[in-house]
Tab-separated table of C-alpha atoms in Angstrom:
chain	number	residue	atom	x	y	z
M	19	UNK	CA	-0.279	0.149	-0.395
M	20	UNK	CA	1.375	3.359	-0.798
M	21	UNK	CA	2.239	6.001	2.379
M	22	UNK	CA	-0.311	8.175	1.325
M	23	UNK	CA	-3.367	5.412	1.377
M	24	UNK	CA	-2.090	3.899	4.422
M	25	UNK	CA	-1.929	7.328	6.433
M	26	UNK	CA	-5.547	7.859	5.079
M	27	UNK	CA	-6.775	4.462	6.165
M	28	UNK	CA	-4.890	5.057	9.782
M	29	UNK	CA	-6.987	8.412	10.106
M	30	UNK	CA	-10.223	6.737	9.125
M	31	UNK	CA	-9.310	4.132	11.410
M	32	UNK	CA	-8.891	6.531	14.279
M	33	UNK	CA	-12.297	8.589	13.451
M	34	UNK	CA	-14.360	5.921	12.681
M	35	UNK	CA	-16.852	8.001	10.168
M	36	UNK	CA	-16.754	8.476	6.746
M	37	UNK	CA	-16.355	12.265	6.610
M	38	UNK	CA	-14.796	14.790	9.018
M	39	UNK	CA	-14.038	18.249	9.149
M	40	UNK	CA	-10.435	19.102	10.398
M	41	UNK	CA	-11.704	20.786	13.672
M	42	UNK	CA	-15.492	21.823	14.299
M	43	UNK	CA	-17.279	23.050	16.900
M	44	UNK	CA	-19.144	21.082	19.580
M	45	UNK	CA	-22.201	22.852	20.560
M	46	UNK	CA	-24.544	20.672	22.188
M	47	UNK	CA	-24.306	22.433	25.851
M	48	UNK	CA	-25.679	25.052	26.733
M	49	UNK	CA	-25.059	27.203	24.020
M	50	UNK	CA	-28.474	27.490	22.842
M	51	UNK	CA	-30.143	28.412	26.327
M	52	UNK	CA	-27.568	31.191	26.765
M	53	UNK	CA	-27.919	32.666	23.207
M	54	UNK	CA	-31.841	32.418	23.344
M	55	UNK	CA	-31.855	34.374	26.837
M	56	UNK	CA	-29.798	36.873	24.780
M	57	UNK	CA	-32.497	37.319	22.248
M	58	UNK	CA	-35.382	37.129	24.691
M	59	UNK	CA	-34.042	39.853	26.980
M	60	UNK	CA	-32.661	41.911	24.063
M	61	UNK	CA	-29.121	42.175	25.247
M	62	UNK	CA	-27.834	41.067	21.796
M	63	UNK	CA	-24.959	44.009	21.350
M	64	UNK	CA	-21.540	44.654	23.335
M	65	UNK	CA	-23.122	45.369	26.185
M	66	UNK	CA	-24.758	42.480	28.687
M	67	UNK	CA	-24.150	40.033	31.456
M	68	UNK	CA	-22.532	37.527	29.508
M	69	UNK	CA	-19.782	39.656	28.329
M	70	UNK	CA	-18.739	40.414	31.899
M	71	UNK	CA	-19.295	36.783	32.759
M	72	UNK	CA	-17.097	35.684	30.100
M	73	UNK	CA	-14.287	38.084	31.160
M	74	UNK	CA	-14.436	36.899	34.754
M	75	UNK	CA	-14.601	33.038	33.452
M	76	UNK	CA	-11.396	33.388	31.219
M	77	UNK	CA	-9.281	35.250	33.893
M	78	UNK	CA	-10.501	32.370	36.282
M	79	UNK	CA	-9.465	29.685	33.583
M	80	UNK	CA	-6.422	31.307	32.642
M	81	UNK	CA	-5.100	32.725	35.867
M	82	UNK	CA	-5.023	36.076	34.422
M	83	UNK	CA	-5.757	39.028	36.590
M	84	UNK	CA	-7.808	40.376	33.755
M	85	UNK	CA	-9.561	39.775	30.268
M	86	UNK	CA	-11.183	41.745	27.651
M	87	UNK	CA	-13.003	40.406	25.264
M	88	UNK	CA	-13.040	41.474	21.693
M	89	UNK	CA	-14.376	40.972	17.986
M	90	UNK	CA	-12.075	38.616	16.973
M	91	UNK	CA	-7.803	37.489	17.627
M	92	UNK	CA	-6.453	39.902	14.865
M	93	UNK	CA	-7.715	43.055	16.617
M	94	UNK	CA	-7.044	41.674	19.937
M	95	UNK	CA	-3.413	41.278	19.162
M	96	UNK	CA	-3.337	44.539	17.408
M	97	UNK	CA	-4.238	46.335	20.344
M	98	UNK	CA	-2.153	44.010	22.456
M	99	UNK	CA	0.461	45.283	20.411
M	100	UNK	CA	-0.341	49.252	20.849
M	101	UNK	CA	-0.770	48.674	24.400
M	102	UNK	CA	2.691	46.895	24.656
M	103	UNK	CA	4.078	50.179	22.907
M	104	UNK	CA	4.435	49.305	19.283
M	105	UNK	CA	4.432	52.481	17.318
M	106	UNK	CA	4.090	53.161	13.565
M	107	UNK	CA	7.673	52.524	12.234
M	108	UNK	CA	8.846	50.170	14.660
M	109	UNK	CA	9.759	46.434	13.840
M	110	UNK	CA	8.203	43.665	15.410
M	111	UNK	CA	9.691	40.002	15.436
M	112	UNK	CA	7.242	37.539	14.199
M	113	UNK	CA	7.203	33.848	13.340
M	114	UNK	CA	7.510	33.038	9.679
M	115	UNK	CA	5.412	30.115	10.590
M	116	UNK	CA	2.264	31.201	11.685
M	117	UNK	CA	-1.259	32.223	10.218
M	118	UNK	CA	-1.139	35.408	8.278
M	119	UNK	CA	-3.022	37.315	11.285
M	120	UNK	CA	0.021	37.577	13.300
M	121	UNK	CA	1.824	39.797	10.711
M	122	UNK	CA	-1.258	41.421	10.061
M	123	UNK	CA	-2.073	42.734	13.237
M	124	UNK	CA	1.466	44.474	13.289
M	125	UNK	CA	0.906	46.147	9.887
M	126	UNK	CA	-2.259	47.312	11.330
M	127	UNK	CA	-0.211	49.353	13.738
M	128	UNK	CA	1.737	50.756	11.145
M	129	UNK	CA	4.909	48.656	11.985
M	130	UNK	CA	6.844	46.193	10.158
M	131	UNK	CA	6.720	42.599	10.801
M	132	UNK	CA	10.495	41.163	11.103
M	133	UNK	CA	10.371	37.298	10.198
M	134	UNK	CA	12.217	34.565	12.390
M	135	UNK	CA	12.717	31.122	12.120
M	136	UNK	CA	10.746	28.034	14.156
M	137	UNK	CA	12.094	25.289	16.329
M	138	UNK	CA	11.894	21.646	16.000
M	139	UNK	CA	10.850	20.846	19.407
M	140	UNK	CA	8.049	23.539	19.877
M	141	UNK	CA	7.212	24.336	15.946
M	142	UNK	CA	7.092	27.829	17.361
M	143	UNK	CA	9.579	30.864	17.500
M	144	UNK	CA	13.265	29.634	18.090
M	145	UNK	CA	14.506	31.721	20.841
M	146	UNK	CA	18.058	30.333	20.723
M	147	UNK	CA	18.233	31.214	17.294
M	148	UNK	CA	16.804	34.674	17.758
M	149	UNK	CA	19.410	35.637	20.422
M	150	UNK	CA	22.272	34.548	17.843
M	151	UNK	CA	20.688	36.346	15.148
M	152	UNK	CA	20.092	39.422	17.196
M	153	UNK	CA	23.494	39.762	18.600
M	154	UNK	CA	24.671	40.251	14.697
M	155	UNK	CA	21.891	42.208	13.695
M	156	UNK	CA	20.875	44.678	16.599
M	157	UNK	CA	22.142	46.682	19.363
M	158	UNK	CA	20.613	48.392	22.601
M	159	UNK	CA	20.961	52.224	22.748
M	160	UNK	CA	20.034	53.865	25.756
M	161	UNK	CA	17.507	50.978	26.511
M	162	UNK	CA	16.091	50.715	23.077
M	163	UNK	CA	16.612	48.288	20.693
M	164	UNK	CA	17.729	49.060	17.358
M	165	UNK	CA	17.894	47.125	14.136
M	166	UNK	CA	21.493	48.012	12.484
M	167	UNK	CA	20.486	47.596	8.999
M	168	UNK	CA	17.491	49.609	8.896
M	169	UNK	CA	17.975	52.162	11.902
M	170	UNK	CA	14.512	51.295	13.068
M	171	UNK	CA	13.405	50.502	16.711
M	172	UNK	CA	12.569	46.351	17.201
M	173	UNK	CA	9.779	47.100	19.782
M	174	UNK	CA	8.316	43.465	20.626
M	175	UNK	CA	8.591	40.126	19.956
M	176	UNK	CA	5.211	37.572	19.188
M	177	UNK	CA	5.539	34.065	20.068
M	178	UNK	CA	2.777	32.120	18.730
M	179	UNK	CA	2.315	28.673	20.507
M	180	UNK	CA	1.709	26.664	17.266
M	181	UNK	CA	-1.281	24.226	17.216
M	182	UNK	CA	-1.553	24.929	21.250
M	183	UNK	CA	2.221	23.666	21.757
M	184	UNK	CA	3.631	26.114	24.009
M	185	UNK	CA	7.057	28.058	22.486
M	186	UNK	CA	10.054	27.844	24.998
M	187	UNK	CA	9.135	31.254	27.063
M	188	UNK	CA	11.759	30.708	29.466
M	189	UNK	CA	14.672	30.904	26.930
M	190	UNK	CA	12.644	33.958	25.292
M	191	UNK	CA	12.114	36.132	28.393
M	192	UNK	CA	15.867	35.873	28.393
M	193	UNK	CA	16.335	37.280	24.933
M	194	UNK	CA	13.603	39.876	25.235
M	195	UNK	CA	14.984	41.206	28.892
M	196	UNK	CA	18.645	41.200	27.106
M	197	UNK	CA	17.437	42.982	24.099
M	198	UNK	CA	14.816	45.337	26.010
M	199	UNK	CA	12.244	44.036	23.655
M	200	UNK	CA	8.645	43.811	24.694
M	201	UNK	CA	6.692	40.457	24.546
M	202	UNK	CA	3.183	40.356	23.093
M	203	UNK	CA	2.057	36.361	23.057
M	204	UNK	CA	-0.184	35.308	20.175
M	205	UNK	CA	-2.159	32.626	22.211
M	206	UNK	CA	-4.860	32.490	19.516
M	207	UNK	CA	-4.520	28.437	19.524
M	208	UNK	CA	-3.580	27.590	23.028
M	209	UNK	CA	-6.302	28.069	25.522
M	210	UNK	CA	-6.040	24.994	27.709
M	211	UNK	CA	-2.049	24.932	27.085
M	212	UNK	CA	0.281	25.055	30.121
M	213	UNK	CA	3.963	25.712	30.866
M	214	UNK	CA	4.258	24.048	34.389
M	215	UNK	CA	1.105	25.311	36.183
M	216	UNK	CA	1.355	28.743	34.219
M	217	UNK	CA	-1.004	29.037	31.328
M	218	UNK	CA	0.139	30.591	28.175
M	219	UNK	CA	-0.334	34.160	27.556
M	220	UNK	CA	0.964	34.758	30.953
M	221	UNK	CA	4.562	35.129	30.172
M	222	UNK	CA	4.826	38.625	28.231
M	223	UNK	CA	3.028	42.153	28.570
M	224	UNK	CA	-0.148	41.003	27.501
M	225	UNK	CA	-1.728	37.981	25.003
M	226	UNK	CA	-4.275	37.530	22.630
M	227	UNK	CA	-6.602	34.459	22.505
M	228	UNK	CA	-8.947	33.608	19.710
M	229	UNK	CA	-12.325	32.188	19.860
M	230	UNK	CA	-12.846	31.378	15.836
M	231	UNK	CA	-15.416	28.789	14.755
M	232	UNK	CA	-12.591	26.150	14.457
M	233	UNK	CA	-10.701	26.899	18.190
M	234	UNK	CA	-11.091	24.706	21.225
M	235	UNK	CA	-13.410	27.066	22.283
M	236	UNK	CA	-15.837	29.056	20.020
M	237	UNK	CA	-17.824	32.117	20.271
M	238	UNK	CA	-18.174	32.089	16.382
M	239	UNK	CA	-16.227	34.818	16.003
M	240	UNK	CA	-14.156	36.521	19.201
M	241	UNK	CA	-10.867	36.902	20.963
M	242	UNK	CA	-9.555	38.349	23.928
M	243	UNK	CA	-6.607	40.337	25.534
M	244	UNK	CA	-5.442	38.774	28.783
M	245	UNK	CA	-2.889	40.335	31.230
M	246	UNK	CA	-1.719	41.033	35.028
M	247	UNK	CA	-1.579	44.735	34.532
M	248	UNK	CA	-4.666	46.403	35.602
M	249	UNK	CA	-3.996	49.816	33.887
M	250	UNK	CA	-3.358	48.004	30.539
M	251	UNK	CA	-6.648	46.120	30.950
M	252	UNK	CA	-8.366	49.322	31.964
M	253	UNK	CA	-6.755	51.005	28.445
M	254	UNK	CA	-7.492	47.631	26.517
M	255	UNK	CA	-11.312	48.287	27.157
M	256	UNK	CA	-11.234	51.899	26.807
M	257	UNK	CA	-9.396	51.761	23.429
M	258	UNK	CA	-11.772	48.736	22.338
M	259	UNK	CA	-15.265	50.582	22.662
M	260	UNK	CA	-14.315	53.737	20.851
M	261	UNK	CA	-12.669	55.538	23.488
M	262	UNK	CA	-16.068	56.312	25.009
M	263	UNK	CA	-16.318	58.534	28.200
M	264	UNK	CA	-18.456	57.144	30.577
M	265	UNK	CA	-21.574	59.080	31.112
M	266	UNK	CA	-25.325	58.689	31.620
M	267	UNK	CA	-26.053	60.174	28.183
M	268	UNK	CA	-23.490	61.969	26.434
M	269	UNK	CA	-21.489	60.924	23.666
M	270	UNK	CA	-17.772	61.942	24.554
M	271	UNK	CA	-14.690	60.187	23.307
M	272	UNK	CA	-11.276	61.190	24.151
M	273	UNK	CA	-9.136	59.737	21.521
M	274	UNK	CA	-9.079	58.025	17.987
M	275	UNK	CA	-10.050	54.260	19.087
M	276	UNK	CA	-11.708	50.981	17.726
M	277	UNK	CA	-15.264	49.495	17.951
M	278	UNK	CA	-13.945	46.011	18.653
M	279	UNK	CA	-15.978	44.710	21.724
M	280	UNK	CA	-17.378	41.154	21.387
M	281	UNK	CA	-21.405	41.015	21.342
M	282	UNK	CA	-23.073	39.644	24.088
M	283	UNK	CA	-24.694	37.052	21.668
M	284	UNK	CA	-20.731	35.839	20.945
M	285	UNK	CA	-19.915	35.999	24.974
M	286	UNK	CA	-22.987	33.730	25.609
M	287	UNK	CA	-21.653	31.060	23.175
M	288	UNK	CA	-18.062	31.331	25.163
M	289	UNK	CA	-19.500	31.134	28.533
M	290	UNK	CA	-21.087	27.611	27.715
M	291	UNK	CA	-18.181	26.393	25.579
M	292	UNK	CA	-16.191	27.414	28.506
M	293	UNK	CA	-18.320	25.270	31.157
M	294	UNK	CA	-17.084	22.083	28.587
M	295	UNK	CA	-13.359	22.958	28.199
M	296	UNK	CA	-12.022	20.709	30.544
M	297	UNK	CA	-14.338	17.805	28.578
M	298	UNK	CA	-12.944	19.387	25.176
M	299	UNK	CA	-9.301	19.001	26.340
M	300	UNK	CA	-9.462	15.533	27.753
M	301	UNK	CA	-11.091	14.195	24.768
M	302	UNK	CA	-8.341	16.082	22.650
M	303	UNK	CA	-5.952	14.160	24.687
M	304	UNK	CA	-6.977	11.105	24.035
M	305	UNK	CA	-7.645	11.225	20.954
M	306	UNK	CA	-3.999	12.285	20.235
M	307	UNK	CA	-2.947	9.155	21.915
M	308	UNK	CA	-5.189	7.084	19.744
M	309	UNK	CA	-3.514	9.011	16.587
M	310	UNK	CA	0.099	8.138	18.545
M	311	UNK	CA	-1.061	4.219	18.534
M	312	UNK	CA	-2.331	4.440	14.956
M	313	UNK	CA	0.862	5.796	13.617
M	314	UNK	CA	3.703	3.910	15.588
M	315	UNK	CA	4.251	1.389	12.877
M	316	UNK	CA	4.488	3.648	10.014
M	317	UNK	CA	8.105	4.754	10.035
M	318	UNK	CA	7.586	7.444	7.400
M	319	UNK	CA	5.821	9.698	9.498
M	320	UNK	CA	5.219	10.609	13.373
M	321	UNK	CA	2.684	12.333	15.494
M	322	UNK	CA	3.754	15.583	16.940
M	323	UNK	CA	3.670	15.278	20.688
M	324	UNK	CA	4.158	17.851	23.652
M	325	UNK	CA	7.571	18.440	25.130
M	326	UNK	CA	8.369	17.910	28.504
M	327	UNK	CA	7.185	20.354	30.983
M	328	UNK	CA	4.371	21.582	29.026
M	329	UNK	CA	0.637	20.402	28.566
M	330	UNK	CA	-0.452	21.147	25.040
M	331	UNK	CA	-4.171	21.328	24.183
M	332	UNK	CA	-3.255	19.434	20.901
M	333	UNK	CA	-5.741	22.207	19.104
M	334	UNK	CA	-5.034	20.695	15.767
M	335	UNK	CA	-3.373	17.163	15.873
M	336	UNK	CA	-0.293	17.525	13.590
M	337	UNK	CA	1.540	14.622	11.571
M	338	UNK	CA	5.071	15.041	10.393
M	339	UNK	CA	6.518	13.240	7.480
M	340	UNK	CA	10.220	12.415	7.640
M	341	UNK	CA	12.487	14.615	5.682
M	342	UNK	CA	12.912	12.088	3.126
M	343	UNK	CA	9.374	11.456	2.423
M	344	UNK	CA	8.537	15.491	2.217
M	345	UNK	CA	7.707	15.103	-1.251
M	346	UNK	CA	4.844	12.888	-0.722
M	347	UNK	CA	3.118	15.420	1.378
M	348	UNK	CA	0.749	16.659	-1.299
M	349	UNK	CA	-0.318	12.840	-2.501
M	350	UNK	CA	-1.203	12.599	1.506
M	351	UNK	CA	-3.350	15.894	1.345
M	352	UNK	CA	-4.929	14.215	-1.983
M	353	UNK	CA	-5.785	10.765	-0.445
M	354	UNK	CA	-7.094	11.785	2.755
M	355	UNK	CA	-9.538	14.495	1.563
M	356	UNK	CA	-10.476	12.077	-1.176
M	357	UNK	CA	-11.058	9.524	1.704
M	358	UNK	CA	-13.776	12.419	3.438
M	359	UNK	CA	-10.916	13.008	6.132
M	360	UNK	CA	-10.213	16.786	5.867
M	361	UNK	CA	-6.063	17.395	6.432
M	362	UNK	CA	-4.445	20.683	5.459
M	363	UNK	CA	-0.830	21.578	4.963
M	364	UNK	CA	0.781	24.317	7.288
M	365	UNK	CA	0.525	27.861	6.134
M	366	UNK	CA	2.533	29.413	3.347
M	367	UNK	CA	5.675	31.224	5.253
M	368	UNK	CA	4.496	34.490	6.160
M	369	UNK	CA	7.965	36.174	4.394
M	370	UNK	CA	7.022	34.266	1.082
M	371	UNK	CA	3.699	36.519	0.688
M	372	UNK	CA	3.744	39.123	-1.894
M	373	UNK	CA	2.692	41.975	0.834
M	374	UNK	CA	5.699	40.791	3.260
M	375	UNK	CA	8.187	39.641	0.733
M	376	UNK	CA	10.123	43.227	1.138
M	377	UNK	CA	10.245	42.817	5.088
M	378	UNK	CA	13.193	41.888	7.113
M	379	UNK	CA	13.547	38.218	7.924
M	380	UNK	CA	16.381	36.057	9.283
M	381	UNK	CA	17.274	32.884	7.874
M	382	UNK	CA	14.116	30.063	8.197
M	383	UNK	CA	15.698	26.520	7.392
M	384	UNK	CA	13.661	25.193	10.127
M	385	UNK	CA	10.419	27.000	9.197
M	386	UNK	CA	10.961	25.960	5.262
M	387	UNK	CA	11.371	22.376	6.409
M	388	UNK	CA	8.222	22.264	8.581
M	389	UNK	CA	6.315	23.458	5.816
M	390	UNK	CA	7.277	20.777	3.729
M	391	UNK	CA	6.366	18.174	6.260
M	392	UNK	CA	3.587	19.167	8.233
M	393	UNK	CA	0.004	17.840	7.741
M	394	UNK	CA	-2.811	18.694	10.058
M	395	UNK	CA	-5.620	16.100	10.750
M	396	UNK	CA	-8.944	15.754	11.967
M	397	UNK	CA	-9.041	17.032	15.464
M	398	UNK	CA	-12.257	17.666	16.853
M	399	UNK	CA	-13.233	16.664	20.239
M	400	UNK	CA	-16.420	14.914	19.368
M	401	UNK	CA	-14.421	12.375	17.236
M	402	UNK	CA	-13.918	10.390	20.831
M	403	UNK	CA	-17.298	8.690	20.684
M	404	UNK	CA	-18.936	9.247	24.312
M	405	UNK	CA	-16.034	11.828	25.449
M	406	UNK	CA	-18.817	14.936	25.368
């Protein structure tokens, strides 16, 4: 049997269904009841009890002091970067192996993405390689990190926890401190992922979470900014609500800001989803174990698993073809999708996209290699029968 057909057969054997999506929401909890309550009470927009509850529940779950919910992850990351001091004309270090929204949020700030390489152990930003690169490329003058080649300030670094697998934040914290760079975490994919007992998103100045329809927890569309900084959280809420000054009836605004708040309808979905997050995560870890068993005797491929000291949410289950079989990736994608099992490659490297091809980039051999070999396979928690 060809490798592609063998992989398709093993995936079908684990999912047990003729057709499955890559990751679809599980909406059989209190979602309908809570959304119905919004409709019946008329609280459907960006003010309502579910908005406040969802923010409290997110803070409680992650351990953050504050959560501010927003319309989507991209807007959340944009505001988080602004809150961290990123200004127009600055550079922001971004992994080239990431979803395009990571770089777009930088561009929305008027800043320049500066692309960096990935790590085989985490699939995320390689802090060791970044350290060596910055020692050659940057210098700190009067507490400001400057790119020697462009003369621009390097204001921040955005680690993205790829598919829910945490970046090596201990090393990145050292690098950021040495080069006087702020850390803003793109935790879009990592709700429920921990380094030790600390949730992702709590290592930098602030972080963004995403609740898109394909995430572990969905609000249909939405995101959140999490932070331990009370002043920053207050400003996040002000900036995302058109900078409206509190008053019983006057419409006063004190700066140009954004209409980025999450509607109560979406927050209602989020509250119901968070009630079941532990069950979702348990099912996804069980699914990872089943896939690991299914592929253990196929030497041409391996399932990517969490590194020691971390607890991953396994948002997307990830296969890695061995390097000598990388040229079979598209055949595997074709065979699995033809068999009704939705699979996808990783995103195109960001520095190769036309709008970012002119941006600064360090050598990215690891990201390029991973992009040739990664295949995401069906990952929804409902694929574990009886788990939900």
